[in-house]
Coordinates of N, CA, C and O in Angstrom, one line a residue:
M1 N 30.3 -5.3 45.3 CA 30.9 -5.0 46.5 C 30.2 -5.9 47.5 O 29.1 -6.2 47.4
A2 N 30.9 -6.3 48.5 CA 30.2 -6.8 49.7 C 29.7 -5.9 50.6 O 30.2 -4.9 50.8
I3 N 28.4 -6.1 51.1 CA 27.7 -5.4 51.9 C 28.3 -5.4 53.5 O 28.9 -6.5 53.6
P4 N 28.2 -4.5 54.2 CA 28.5 -4.7 55.5 C 27.7 -5.5 56.4 O 26.9 -5.0 57.1
A5 N 27.9 -6.9 56.2 CA 26.9 -7.7 56.7 C 26.9 -7.9 58.3 O 25.9 -8.1 58.9
A6 N 28.1 -7.8 58.9 CA 28.3 -7.8 60.3 C 28.6 -6.4 60.6 O 29.8 -6.0 60.3
T7 N 27.7 -5.7 61.4 CA 28.1 -4.3 61.4 C 27.5 -3.7 62.7 O 26.7 -4.3 63.4
N8 N 27.9 -2.5 63.0 CA 27.4 -1.7 64.1 C 25.9 -1.4 64.0 O 25.6 -0.9 62.9
F9 N 25.1 -1.7 65.1 CA 23.5 -1.7 64.7 C 23.2 -0.3 64.4 O 22.5 0.1 63.6
A10 N 23.6 0.6 65.4 CA 23.2 2.0 65.4 C 23.5 2.9 64.2 O 22.7 3.5 63.7
Y11 N 24.7 2.5 63.7 CA 25.3 3.4 62.6 C 24.9 2.8 61.3 O 24.4 3.6 60.4
H12 N 25.2 1.6 61.0 CA 25.0 1.0 59.6 C 23.6 0.3 59.4 O 23.1 0.5 58.3
F13 N 23.1 -0.1 60.3 CA 22.0 -1.2 60.1 C 20.7 -0.4 60.6 O 19.6 -0.9 60.1
R14 N 20.7 0.5 61.4 CA 19.4 1.1 62.1 C 18.3 1.5 61.2 O 17.3 1.3 61.3
W15 N 18.8 2.2 60.0 CA 17.8 2.7 59.1 C 17.1 1.6 58.3 O 15.9 1.5 58.0
Q16 N 17.8 0.6 58.0 CA 17.3 -0.7 57.2 C 16.4 -1.5 58.2 O 15.4 -2.1 57.8
Y17 N 16.9 -1.7 59.7 CA 16.1 -2.2 60.6 C 14.7 -1.6 60.7 O 13.7 -2.3 60.7
D18 N 14.7 -0.4 61.0 CA 13.5 0.5 61.2 C 12.6 0.4 59.9 O 11.3 0.2 60.1
W19 N 13.0 0.4 58.7 CA 12.3 0.3 57.5 C 11.6 -1.1 57.5 O 10.5 -1.3 57.1
A20 N 12.4 -2.1 57.6 CA 11.9 -3.5 57.7 C 10.8 -3.6 58.8 O 9.8 -4.3 58.3
K21 N 11.1 -3.2 59.8 CA 10.0 -3.3 60.9 C 8.7 -2.7 60.5 O 7.6 -3.4 60.7
L22 N 8.9 -1.5 59.7 CA 7.5 -0.9 59.4 C 6.9 -1.6 58.3 O 5.6 -1.9 58.3
M23 N 7.6 -2.1 57.4 CA 7.0 -2.9 56.2 C 6.5 -4.3 56.8 O 5.3 -4.5 56.3
L24 N 7.1 -4.9 57.7 CA 6.5 -6.1 58.1 C 5.3 -6.0 59.1 O 4.6 -6.9 59.4
S25 N 5.1 -4.8 59.7 CA 4.0 -4.5 60.7 C 2.7 -4.4 59.7 O 1.6 -4.4 60.4
A26 N 2.8 -4.2 58.5 CA 1.6 -4.1 57.6 C 1.1 -5.5 57.2 O 1.4 -6.0 56.1
T27 N 0.6 -6.3 58.1 CA 0.4 -7.6 58.0 C -0.7 -7.8 56.8 O -0.6 -9.0 56.2
S28 N -1.4 -6.9 56.4 CA -2.5 -7.2 55.5 C -1.8 -7.3 54.0 O -2.6 -7.9 53.1
K29 N -0.6 -6.9 53.9 CA 0.0 -7.1 52.7 C 0.7 -8.5 52.4 O 1.3 -8.8 51.4
F30 N 0.6 -9.4 53.4 CA 1.0 -10.6 53.3 C 0.1 -11.7 53.4 O -1.1 -11.6 53.8
N31 N 0.5 -13.0 52.9 CA -0.5 -14.0 52.8 C -1.1 -14.4 54.3 O 0.0 -14.3 55.2
P32 N -2.2 -14.5 54.7 CA -2.7 -14.8 56.1 C -1.8 -15.9 56.8 O -1.8 -15.7 58.1
E33 N -1.3 -16.8 56.0 CA -0.7 -17.9 56.8 C 0.7 -17.1 57.5 O 1.3 -18.0 58.3
Y34 N 1.0 -16.0 57.1 CA 2.4 -15.3 57.8 C 1.9 -14.7 58.9 O 2.8 -14.2 59.5
L35 N 0.7 -14.5 59.3 CA 0.1 -13.6 60.3 C 1.0 -13.8 61.6 O 1.4 -12.9 62.3
N36 N 0.8 -15.1 62.2 CA 1.5 -15.4 63.4 C 2.9 -15.1 63.5 O 3.6 -14.5 64.5
I37 N 3.6 -15.5 62.4 CA 5.2 -15.2 62.2 C 5.3 -13.7 62.2 O 6.2 -13.1 62.9
L38 N 4.5 -12.9 61.5 CA 4.6 -11.4 61.4 C 4.4 -10.7 62.8 O 5.2 -9.9 63.2
L39 N 3.5 -11.2 63.6 CA 3.3 -10.7 64.9 C 4.3 -11.0 65.8 O 4.6 -10.2 66.7
D40 N 4.9 -12.3 65.8 CA 6.2 -12.5 66.5 C 7.2 -11.9 66.1 O 8.1 -11.5 66.9
I41 N 7.4 -11.4 64.8 CA 8.6 -10.6 64.3 C 8.5 -9.2 65.0 O 9.5 -8.6 65.3
Q42 N 7.2 -8.7 65.1 CA 7.0 -7.4 65.8 C 7.6 -7.4 67.1 O 8.2 -6.5 67.8
K43 N 7.4 -8.6 67.9 CA 8.0 -8.7 69.2 C 9.4 -8.9 69.2 O 10.1 -8.3 70.0
L44 N 10.0 -9.4 68.1 CA 11.6 -9.7 68.0 C 12.1 -8.3 67.8 O 13.1 -7.9 68.4
M45 N 11.5 -7.4 66.8 CA 12.2 -6.2 66.6 C 11.6 -5.1 67.6 O 10.7 -4.3 67.2
S46 N 12.4 -5.0 68.6 CA 11.9 -4.1 69.6 C 12.5 -2.7 69.1 O 13.4 -2.6 68.2
D47 N 12.2 -1.5 69.9 CA 12.7 -0.2 69.5 C 14.3 -0.2 69.6 O 14.9 0.8 69.1
S48 N 14.7 -1.0 70.5 CA 16.2 -0.9 70.7 C 17.1 -2.1 70.0 O 18.2 -2.3 70.4
G49 N 16.3 -2.8 69.2 CA 17.2 -3.9 68.6 C 16.3 -5.2 68.7 O 15.3 -5.3 69.3
F50 N 17.0 -6.2 68.2 CA 16.5 -7.5 68.2 C 16.3 -8.2 69.7 O 17.3 -7.8 70.4
D51 N 15.2 -8.7 70.1 CA 15.0 -9.1 71.3 C 15.2 -10.7 71.4 O 14.5 -11.5 70.6
P52 N 16.4 -11.2 71.9 CA 16.7 -12.5 71.8 C 15.7 -13.5 72.4 O 15.6 -14.7 72.0
A53 N 14.6 -13.0 73.2 CA 13.7 -13.9 73.7 C 12.7 -14.3 72.6 O 12.0 -15.3 72.8
H54 N 12.7 -13.7 71.5 CA 11.9 -14.0 70.3 C 12.7 -14.5 69.1 O 12.1 -14.4 68.1
A55 N 13.9 -14.8 69.2 CA 14.8 -15.1 68.2 C 14.2 -16.5 67.4 O 14.7 -16.7 66.1
D56 N 13.5 -17.3 68.0 CA 12.9 -18.4 67.3 C 12.1 -18.2 66.2 O 12.1 -19.0 65.1
V57 N 11.6 -17.0 66.0 CA 10.7 -16.6 64.9 C 11.4 -16.6 63.7 O 11.1 -16.9 62.6
L58 N 12.8 -16.3 63.7 CA 13.7 -16.2 62.5 C 13.8 -17.6 61.8 O 13.7 -17.8 60.6
D59 N 13.8 -18.7 62.6 CA 14.0 -19.9 62.2 C 12.5 -20.4 61.6 O 12.6 -21.0 60.6
R60 N 11.5 -20.0 62.3 CA 10.2 -20.3 61.9 C 10.0 -19.6 60.5 O 9.2 -20.1 59.5
L61 N 10.4 -18.4 60.2 CA 10.3 -17.7 59.1 C 11.0 -18.4 57.8 O 10.5 -18.6 56.8
R62 N 12.3 -18.8 58.1 CA 13.0 -19.5 57.1 C 12.2 -20.9 56.8 O 12.3 -21.3 55.6
A63 N 11.8 -21.6 57.7 CA 11.0 -22.8 57.5 C 9.8 -22.5 56.6 O 9.5 -23.3 55.7
K64 N 9.0 -21.5 57.0 CA 7.8 -21.1 56.2 C 8.2 -20.8 54.8 O 7.4 -21.1 53.9
I65 N 9.1 -20.1 54.5 CA 9.8 -19.6 53.3 C 10.1 -21.0 52.4 O 9.8 -21.2 51.3
A66 N 10.7 -22.0 53.1 CA 11.1 -23.1 52.5 C 9.9 -24.1 52.1 O 9.9 -24.8 51.0
T67 N 8.9 -24.2 53.0 CA 7.7 -25.1 52.8 C 6.7 -24.5 52.0 O 5.8 -24.9 51.4
G68 N 6.5 -23.0 52.2 CA 5.5 -22.4 51.4 C 4.1 -22.5 52.1 O 4.0 -22.9 53.3
C69 N 3.1 -22.1 51.4 CA 1.6 -22.0 52.0 C 1.0 -23.1 51.6 O 1.3 -23.8 50.5
K70 N -0.2 -23.2 52.1 CA -1.0 -24.6 51.9 C -1.6 -24.4 50.4 O -2.0 -23.3 50.2
G71 N -1.6 -25.4 49.8 CA -2.3 -25.4 48.4 C -1.2 -24.8 47.4 O -1.6 -24.9 46.1
Q72 N -0.2 -24.4 47.8 CA 0.9 -23.9 46.9 C 1.8 -25.1 46.3 O 2.1 -25.9 47.0
K73 N 1.9 -25.2 45.1 CA 2.7 -26.1 44.4 C 4.2 -25.7 44.9 O 4.6 -24.7 45.4
A74 N 5.1 -26.8 44.8 CA 6.4 -26.8 45.2 C 7.1 -25.6 44.5 O 7.2 -25.6 43.2
L75 N 7.5 -24.8 45.2 CA 8.2 -23.5 44.7 C 9.6 -23.4 45.4 O 9.8 -23.9 46.6
D76 N 10.4 -22.6 44.7 CA 11.8 -22.4 45.4 C 11.6 -21.2 46.3 O 10.5 -20.6 46.3
G77 N 12.5 -20.7 47.0 CA 12.4 -19.8 48.1 C 12.2 -18.4 47.4 O 11.3 -17.8 48.1
G78 N 12.5 -18.1 46.3 CA 12.3 -16.8 45.8 C 10.8 -16.7 45.3 O 10.2 -15.8 45.6
Q79 N 10.4 -17.8 44.7 CA 8.9 -18.0 44.4 C 7.9 -17.9 45.6 O 6.9 -17.3 45.5
S80 N 8.5 -18.5 46.7 CA 7.7 -18.7 47.9 C 7.5 -17.3 48.5 O 6.5 -16.9 49.0
I81 N 8.6 -16.5 48.5 CA 8.5 -15.0 49.0 C 7.6 -14.3 48.3 O 6.7 -13.5 48.8
L82 N 7.6 -14.3 46.9 CA 6.8 -13.7 46.0 C 5.2 -14.1 46.2 O 4.3 -13.3 46.4
H83 N 5.0 -15.4 46.5 CA 3.6 -16.0 46.6 C 3.3 -15.3 48.1 O 2.1 -15.0 48.3
A84 N 4.1 -15.1 49.0 CA 3.7 -14.5 50.3 C 3.2 -13.3 50.4 O 2.4 -12.7 51.2
V85 N 3.6 -12.4 49.4 CA 3.4 -11.2 49.1 C 2.2 -10.9 47.9 O 2.0 -9.8 47.6
G86 N 1.8 -12.1 47.5 CA 0.7 -11.9 46.4 C 1.3 -11.6 45.1 O 0.6 -11.0 44.3
A87 N 2.7 -11.7 44.7 CA 3.3 -11.3 43.5 C 3.7 -12.5 42.7 O 4.5 -12.3 41.7
W88 N 3.3 -13.7 43.0 CA 3.6 -14.9 42.2 C 2.4 -15.6 41.7 O 1.6 -16.1 42.4
Q89 N 2.1 -15.6 40.3 CA 0.9 -16.1 39.6 C 1.4 -17.3 38.9 O 0.5 -18.1 38.2
G90 N 2.6 -17.7 38.8 CA 3.1 -18.9 38.1 C 4.2 -18.5 37.1 O 4.5 -17.4 36.9
D91 N 4.8 -19.5 36.6 CA 5.9 -19.5 35.7 C 5.4 -18.7 34.5 O 4.3 -18.9 33.8
G92 N 6.4 -18.0 33.7 CA 6.2 -17.2 32.7 C 5.3 -16.1 32.8 O 4.8 -15.3 31.8
Q93 N 5.1 -15.6 33.9 CA 4.2 -14.3 34.2 C 5.0 -13.1 33.6 O 6.2 -13.1 33.8
K94 N 4.3 -12.1 33.2 CA 4.8 -11.0 32.5 C 4.3 -9.8 33.0 O 3.4 -9.8 33.9
G95 N 4.8 -8.6 32.8 CA 4.3 -7.4 33.2 C 5.2 -6.9 34.4 O 6.2 -7.5 34.8
A96 N 4.9 -5.8 35.0 CA 5.5 -5.1 36.1 C 5.1 -5.8 37.6 O 4.0 -6.2 37.6
I97 N 5.9 -5.6 38.5 CA 5.6 -6.1 39.8 C 5.5 -4.8 40.5 O 6.0 -3.7 40.4
E98 N 4.4 -4.9 41.3 CA 4.0 -3.8 42.2 C 5.1 -3.4 43.1 O 5.6 -4.3 43.7
H99 N 5.2 -2.0 43.3 CA 6.3 -1.5 44.2 C 6.2 -2.0 45.7 O 7.0 -2.4 46.3
S100 N 4.9 -1.9 46.1 CA 4.6 -2.4 47.5 C 4.9 -3.9 47.7 O 5.4 -4.3 48.8
A101 N 4.7 -4.6 46.6 CA 4.9 -6.0 46.9 C 6.3 -6.4 46.8 O 6.8 -7.3 47.8
K102 N 7.2 -5.8 45.9 CA 8.6 -6.0 46.0 C 9.2 -5.5 47.3 O 10.2 -6.0 47.8
M103 N 8.7 -4.3 47.9 CA 9.3 -3.8 49.0 C 9.0 -4.9 50.2 O 9.8 -5.0 51.1
S104 N 7.8 -5.3 50.3 CA 7.4 -6.2 51.4 C 8.3 -7.5 51.2 O 8.6 -8.1 52.2
A105 N 8.5 -8.1 49.9 CA 9.3 -9.1 49.7 C 10.6 -8.9 50.1 O 11.3 -9.7 50.6
S106 N 11.2 -7.7 49.9 CA 12.6 -7.5 50.3 C 12.9 -7.4 51.9 O 13.9 -7.8 52.4
A107 N 11.8 -7.1 52.6 CA 11.9 -7.1 53.9 C 12.0 -8.6 54.6 O 12.7 -8.8 55.4
L108 N 11.1 -9.4 53.9 CA 11.1 -10.8 54.2 C 12.5 -11.4 54.0 O 13.0 -12.3 54.7
K109 N 13.0 -10.9 52.8 CA 14.5 -11.4 52.5 C 15.4 -11.0 53.5 O 16.4 -11.8 53.8
L110 N 15.5 -9.8 53.9 CA 16.3 -9.4 54.8 C 16.4 -10.1 56.1 O 17.3 -10.7 56.6
L111 N 15.1 -10.3 56.7 CA 14.9 -11.2 57.9 C 15.3 -12.7 57.8 O 15.7 -13.3 58.7
Q112 N 15.3 -13.1 56.5 CA 15.5 -14.5 56.2 C 17.0 -14.8 56.6 O 17.4 -16.0 56.8
H113 N 17.8 -13.7 56.4 CA 19.1 -13.9 56.5 C 19.8 -13.2 57.8 O 21.1 -12.8 57.9
V114 N 18.9 -13.0 58.8 CA 19.5 -12.5 60.2 C 19.4 -13.7 60.9 O 18.6 -14.6 61.2
Y115 N 20.6 -13.8 61.8 CA 20.8 -14.8 62.9 C 21.2 -14.2 64.3 O 22.1 -13.2 64.2
L116 N 20.5 -14.4 65.2 CA 20.9 -14.2 66.5 C 21.6 -15.4 67.2 O 21.0 -16.5 67.5
I117 N 23.0 -15.2 67.2 CA 23.7 -16.5 67.3 C 24.5 -16.6 68.7 O 25.0 -17.8 68.9
E118 N 24.3 -15.5 69.5 CA 25.1 -15.8 70.7 C 24.3 -14.7 71.8 O 24.0 -13.7 71.4
H119 N 24.0 -15.3 73.0 CA 23.4 -14.4 73.8 C 23.9 -14.7 75.2 O 23.8 -15.9 75.8
A120 N 24.4 -13.7 75.9 CA 24.8 -13.8 77.3 C 24.5 -12.6 78.1 O 25.0 -11.5 77.8
G121 N 23.6 -12.8 79.2 CA 23.2 -11.6 79.9 C 22.4 -10.6 79.0 O 21.5 -11.0 78.4
N122 N 23.0 -9.5 79.1 CA 22.2 -8.5 78.4 C 22.9 -8.0 77.1 O 22.6 -7.1 76.4
R123 N 23.7 -9.0 76.7 CA 24.4 -8.9 75.4 C 24.1 -9.9 74.5 O 24.1 -11.1 74.9
H124 N 23.9 -9.6 73.1 CA 23.8 -10.7 72.1 C 24.4 -10.2 71.0 O 24.6 -9.1 70.5
V125 N 24.8 -11.2 69.9 CA 25.4 -11.1 68.8 C 24.5 -11.3 67.6 O 23.8 -12.4 67.6
S126 N 24.1 -10.4 66.8 CA 23.2 -10.6 65.6 C 24.0 -10.3 64.2 O 24.9 -9.5 64.1
I127 N 23.8 -11.2 63.3 CA 24.5 -11.3 62.1 C 23.6 -11.3 61.0 O 22.6 -12.0 60.9
C128 N 23.7 -10.2 60.0 CA 22.9 -10.3 58.9 C 23.9 -10.8 57.6 O 24.9 -10.1 57.4
S129 N 23.6 -11.8 57.2 CA 24.5 -12.6 56.2 C 23.8 -12.8 55.0 O 23.3 -13.8 54.6
L130 N 23.6 -11.6 54.2 CA 22.9 -11.7 53.0 C 23.6 -12.4 51.9 O 24.9 -12.6 52.0
P131 N 22.9 -12.9 50.9 CA 23.6 -13.8 49.8 C 24.5 -12.8 49.0 O 24.4 -11.7 48.9
K132 N 25.7 -13.4 48.5 CA 26.7 -12.7 47.8 C 26.2 -11.9 46.6 O 26.7 -10.9 46.1
F133 N 25.0 -12.3 46.2 CA 24.3 -11.8 45.0 C 23.9 -10.3 45.1 O 23.7 -9.5 44.4
F134 N 23.8 -9.9 46.5 CA 23.4 -8.6 46.9 C 24.6 -7.8 47.1 O 25.4 -8.1 47.7
Y135 N 24.5 -6.5 46.3 CA 25.7 -5.5 46.7 C 25.1 -4.4 47.4 O 25.9 -3.5 47.7
H136 N 23.7 -4.4 47.9 CA 23.2 -3.4 48.7 C 22.2 -4.1 49.6 O 21.9 -5.4 49.5
W137 N 21.6 -3.2 50.6 CA 20.5 -3.9 51.4 C 19.4 -4.3 50.3 O 19.1 -3.6 49.4
P138 N 18.6 -5.4 50.6 CA 17.4 -5.7 49.8 C 16.5 -4.6 49.4 O 16.2 -4.6 48.1
S139 N 16.1 -3.8 50.3 CA 15.2 -2.7 49.8 C 15.7 -1.9 48.8 O 15.1 -1.6 47.8
M140 N 16.9 -1.6 48.9 CA 17.6 -0.6 47.9 C 17.7 -1.4 46.8 O 17.5 -0.7 45.6
Q141 N 18.3 -2.5 46.6 CA 18.6 -3.2 45.4 C 17.3 -3.6 44.6 O 17.4 -3.4 43.3
M142 N 16.4 -3.9 45.5 CA 14.9 -4.4 44.7 C 14.4 -2.9 44.2 O 13.8 -3.0 43.1
H143 N 14.6 -2.0 44.9 CA 14.0 -0.7 44.4 C 14.6 -0.2 43.0 O 14.2 0.4 42.2
E144 N 16.1 -0.3 43.1 CA 16.8 0.2 42.0 C 16.9 -0.6 40.7 O 17.0 -0.1 39.7
T145 N 16.8 -1.9 41.0 CA 17.0 -2.9 39.8 C 15.9 -3.8 39.6 O 15.9 -4.4 38.4
V146 N 14.9 -3.8 40.2 CA 13.8 -4.9 39.9 C 12.6 -4.2 39.4 O 12.1 -3.2 40.1
T147 N 12.1 -4.6 38.1 CA 10.8 -4.0 37.8 C 9.8 -5.3 37.4 O 8.6 -5.0 37.1
T148 N 10.3 -6.5 37.3 CA 9.4 -7.6 36.9 C 9.5 -8.6 38.0 O 10.3 -8.7 38.7
P149 N 8.4 -9.5 37.9 CA 8.4 -10.8 39.0 C 9.6 -11.5 38.7 O 10.1 -12.0 39.8
S150 N 10.1 -11.8 37.5 CA 11.3 -12.7 37.1 C 12.5 -12.1 37.6 O 13.3 -12.8 38.2
G151 N 12.6 -10.7 37.8 CA 13.7 -9.9 38.2 C 13.8 -10.1 39.6 O 14.9 -10.4 40.3
A152 N 12.6 -9.8 40.4 CA 12.6 -10.1 41.8 C 12.9 -11.5 42.3 O 13.5 -11.8 43.1
H153 N 12.5 -12.5 41.4 CA 12.7 -13.9 41.7 C 14.2 -14.3 41.7 O 14.6 -15.0 42.6
Q154 N 15.0 -13.7 40.8 CA 16.4 -13.9 40.7 C 17.0 -13.5 42.0 O 17.9 -14.2 42.7
L155 N 16.7 -12.3 42.5 CA 17.3 -11.8 43.7 C 16.7 -12.6 44.8 O 17.6 -13.0 45.8
L156 N 15.5 -12.9 45.0 CA 14.9 -13.4 46.2 C 15.3 -14.8 46.4 O 15.3 -15.5 47.3
N157 N 15.6 -15.5 45.3 CA 16.1 -16.8 45.4 C 17.6 -17.2 45.6 O 18.0 -18.3 45.7
S158 N 18.3 -16.0 45.6 CA 19.8 -16.3 45.8 C 19.9 -16.8 47.3 O 19.3 -16.4 48.3
K159 N 20.8 -17.7 47.5 CA 21.0 -18.4 48.6 C 22.6 -18.5 49.2 O 22.7 -18.4 50.4
R160 N 23.6 -18.3 48.5 CA 25.0 -18.4 48.9 C 25.2 -17.1 49.8 O 25.5 -16.0 49.2
E161 N 25.3 -17.2 51.0 CA 25.5 -16.2 52.0 C 26.9 -15.6 52.0 O 27.8 -16.4 51.6
Q162 N 27.0 -14.4 52.5 CA 28.4 -13.8 52.6 C 29.2 -14.6 53.8 O 30.4 -14.8 53.4
F163 N 28.5 -15.2 54.8 CA 29.3 -15.9 55.9 C 28.8 -17.4 55.9 O 27.7 -17.6 55.8
T164 N 29.8 -18.2 56.0 CA 29.6 -19.6 56.3 C 29.3 -19.9 57.7 O 29.5 -18.9 58.5
A165 N 28.8 -21.1 58.2 CA 28.5 -21.3 59.6 C 29.8 -21.3 60.4 O 29.7 -20.6 61.5
L166 N 30.9 -21.5 59.7 CA 32.2 -21.5 60.5 C 32.7 -20.0 60.6 O 33.0 -19.6 61.9
Q167 N 32.4 -19.2 59.8 CA 32.7 -17.8 59.8 C 31.9 -17.2 60.8 O 32.4 -16.1 61.6
K168 N 30.5 -17.4 60.8 CA 29.6 -16.8 61.8 C 30.3 -17.2 63.2 O 30.3 -16.4 64.2
K169 N 30.6 -18.5 63.5 CA 31.2 -18.8 64.7 C 32.4 -18.0 65.1 O 32.5 -17.6 66.2
H170 N 33.3 -17.8 64.1 CA 34.6 -17.1 64.4 C 34.2 -15.7 64.7 O 34.8 -14.9 65.5
L171 N 33.2 -15.1 64.1 CA 32.7 -13.6 64.3 C 32.2 -13.4 65.7 O 32.5 -12.4 66.4
V172 N 31.4 -14.5 66.2 CA 31.1 -14.6 67.6 C 32.2 -14.5 68.6 O 32.3 -13.8 69.6
G173 N 33.2 -15.3 68.3 CA 34.4 -15.5 69.2 C 35.1 -14.1 69.1 O 35.7 -13.7 70.1
A174 N 35.2 -13.5 67.9 CA 36.0 -12.2 67.8 C 35.2 -11.1 68.7 O 35.9 -10.4 69.3
C175 N 34.0 -11.1 68.6 CA 33.3 -10.2 69.3 C 33.4 -10.3 70.9 O 33.7 -9.3 71.6
A176 N 33.4 -11.6 71.3 CA 33.6 -12.0 72.7 C 34.9 -11.4 73.2 O 35.3 -11.0 74.2
R177 N 35.9 -11.8 72.3 CA 37.3 -11.5 72.6 C 37.5 -10.0 72.7 O 38.4 -9.4 73.6
A178 N 37.0 -9.3 71.8 CA 37.2 -7.8 71.7 C 36.6 -7.2 73.0 O 37.2 -6.2 73.5
L179 N 35.4 -7.7 73.5 CA 34.9 -7.2 74.6 C 35.6 -7.4 75.7 O 35.7 -6.6 76.6
A180 N 36.2 -8.6 75.9 CA 37.1 -8.9 77.0 C 38.2 -7.9 77.1 O 38.5 -7.6 78.2
W181 N 38.9 -7.7 76.0 CA 40.0 -6.9 76.0 C 39.6 -5.3 76.2 O 40.2 -4.7 77.0
A182 N 38.4 -5.0 75.9 CA 37.8 -3.6 76.1 C 37.6 -3.5 77.7 O 37.9 -2.5 78.3
Q183 N 37.2 -4.6 78.2 CA 36.8 -4.6 79.7 C 38.2 -4.7 80.5 O 38.3 -3.8 81.5
R184 N 39.3 -5.3 80.1 CA 40.6 -5.3 80.7 C 41.1 -3.9 80.6 O 41.8 -3.4 81.6
T185 N 41.0 -3.2 79.5 CA 41.5 -2.0 79.2 C 40.8 -1.0 80.2 O 41.6 -0.1 80.8
N186 N 39.6 -1.1 80.5 CA 38.9 -0.2 81.3 C 39.4 -0.3 82.9 O 39.6 0.7 83.5
V187 N 39.8 -1.6 83.2 CA 40.3 -2.0 84.5 C 41.7 -1.3 84.6 O 42.0 -0.6 85.6
V188 N 42.5 -1.4 83.5 CA 43.8 -0.8 83.7 C 43.8 0.7 83.8 O 44.6 1.3 84.6
L189 N 42.9 1.2 83.0 CA 42.8 2.8 82.9 C 42.2 3.2 84.3 O 42.6 4.3 84.9
S190 N 41.3 2.4 84.9 CA 40.8 2.8 86.1 C 41.8 2.9 87.3 O 41.9 3.8 88.1
L191 N 42.6 1.9 87.3 CA 43.8 1.6 88.3 C 44.7 2.7 88.0 O 45.2 3.3 89.1
A192 N 45.1 3.1 86.8 CA 46.0 4.2 86.5 C 45.4 5.4 87.0 O 46.1 6.3 87.7
A193 N 44.1 5.6 86.9 CA 43.6 7.1 87.3 C 43.5 7.2 88.7 O 43.9 8.0 89.3
S194 N 43.2 5.8 89.5 CA 43.4 6.0 90.9 C 44.8 6.0 91.5 O 44.9 6.9 92.4
K195 N 45.7 5.6 90.8 CA 47.1 5.8 91.2 C 47.4 7.3 91.2 O 48.2 7.8 91.9
D196 N 47.1 7.8 89.9 CA 47.6 9.3 89.7 C 46.8 10.1 90.7 O 47.4 11.1 91.2
S197 N 45.6 9.7 91.1 CA 44.8 10.6 92.2 C 45.6 10.5 93.4 O 45.7 11.6 94.2
A198 N 46.0 9.2 93.7 CA 46.7 9.1 95.0 C 48.1 9.8 95.1 O 48.4 10.2 96.2
N199 N 48.8 10.0 94.1 CA 50.1 10.7 94.0 C 49.9 12.1 93.8 O 50.9 13.0 93.9
A200 N 48.7 12.6 93.6 CA 48.5 14.1 93.3 C 48.7 14.9 94.5 O 48.4 14.4 95.7

């Protein structure tokens, strides 16, 4: 099934947001090269939601995952994330993956697919567009289905997102239009209430 990727923050996404924020604050669990990015992610993830003033760190995170760490051989995105949490030792590795490592990796995966794509005044639109390979939030799917580095790699390397760039643009437009109609409705209701008061 498709996850609710564009969703109400407080109701659907808040628990996953708070969990990812907690996981990413444990900077010692990540490669030191991610430290500055993680510190800026802490600024991005305020208590009330994403802070648009620090949205650039999301692009920096995606770039870091794409390029990897110094001395790291050319790896794909999934291997790069595992390397970032100390869980990638090379091709053909066997055995179980540590729970803390896969949970840290899943938090990176979540933020890798978050986009702050529109900001006007005190309003902004954020979209979490996870790959279609996910049927749940990364933390839940990793917890329920992943036991080995290769299994984690398969999930973390998935790329084809729920929404295309054009669909993200349409979602922003739809949000703006819905807000405009809500504001117009408030104006009409206010005028109606004033008229009823005057005729009372």
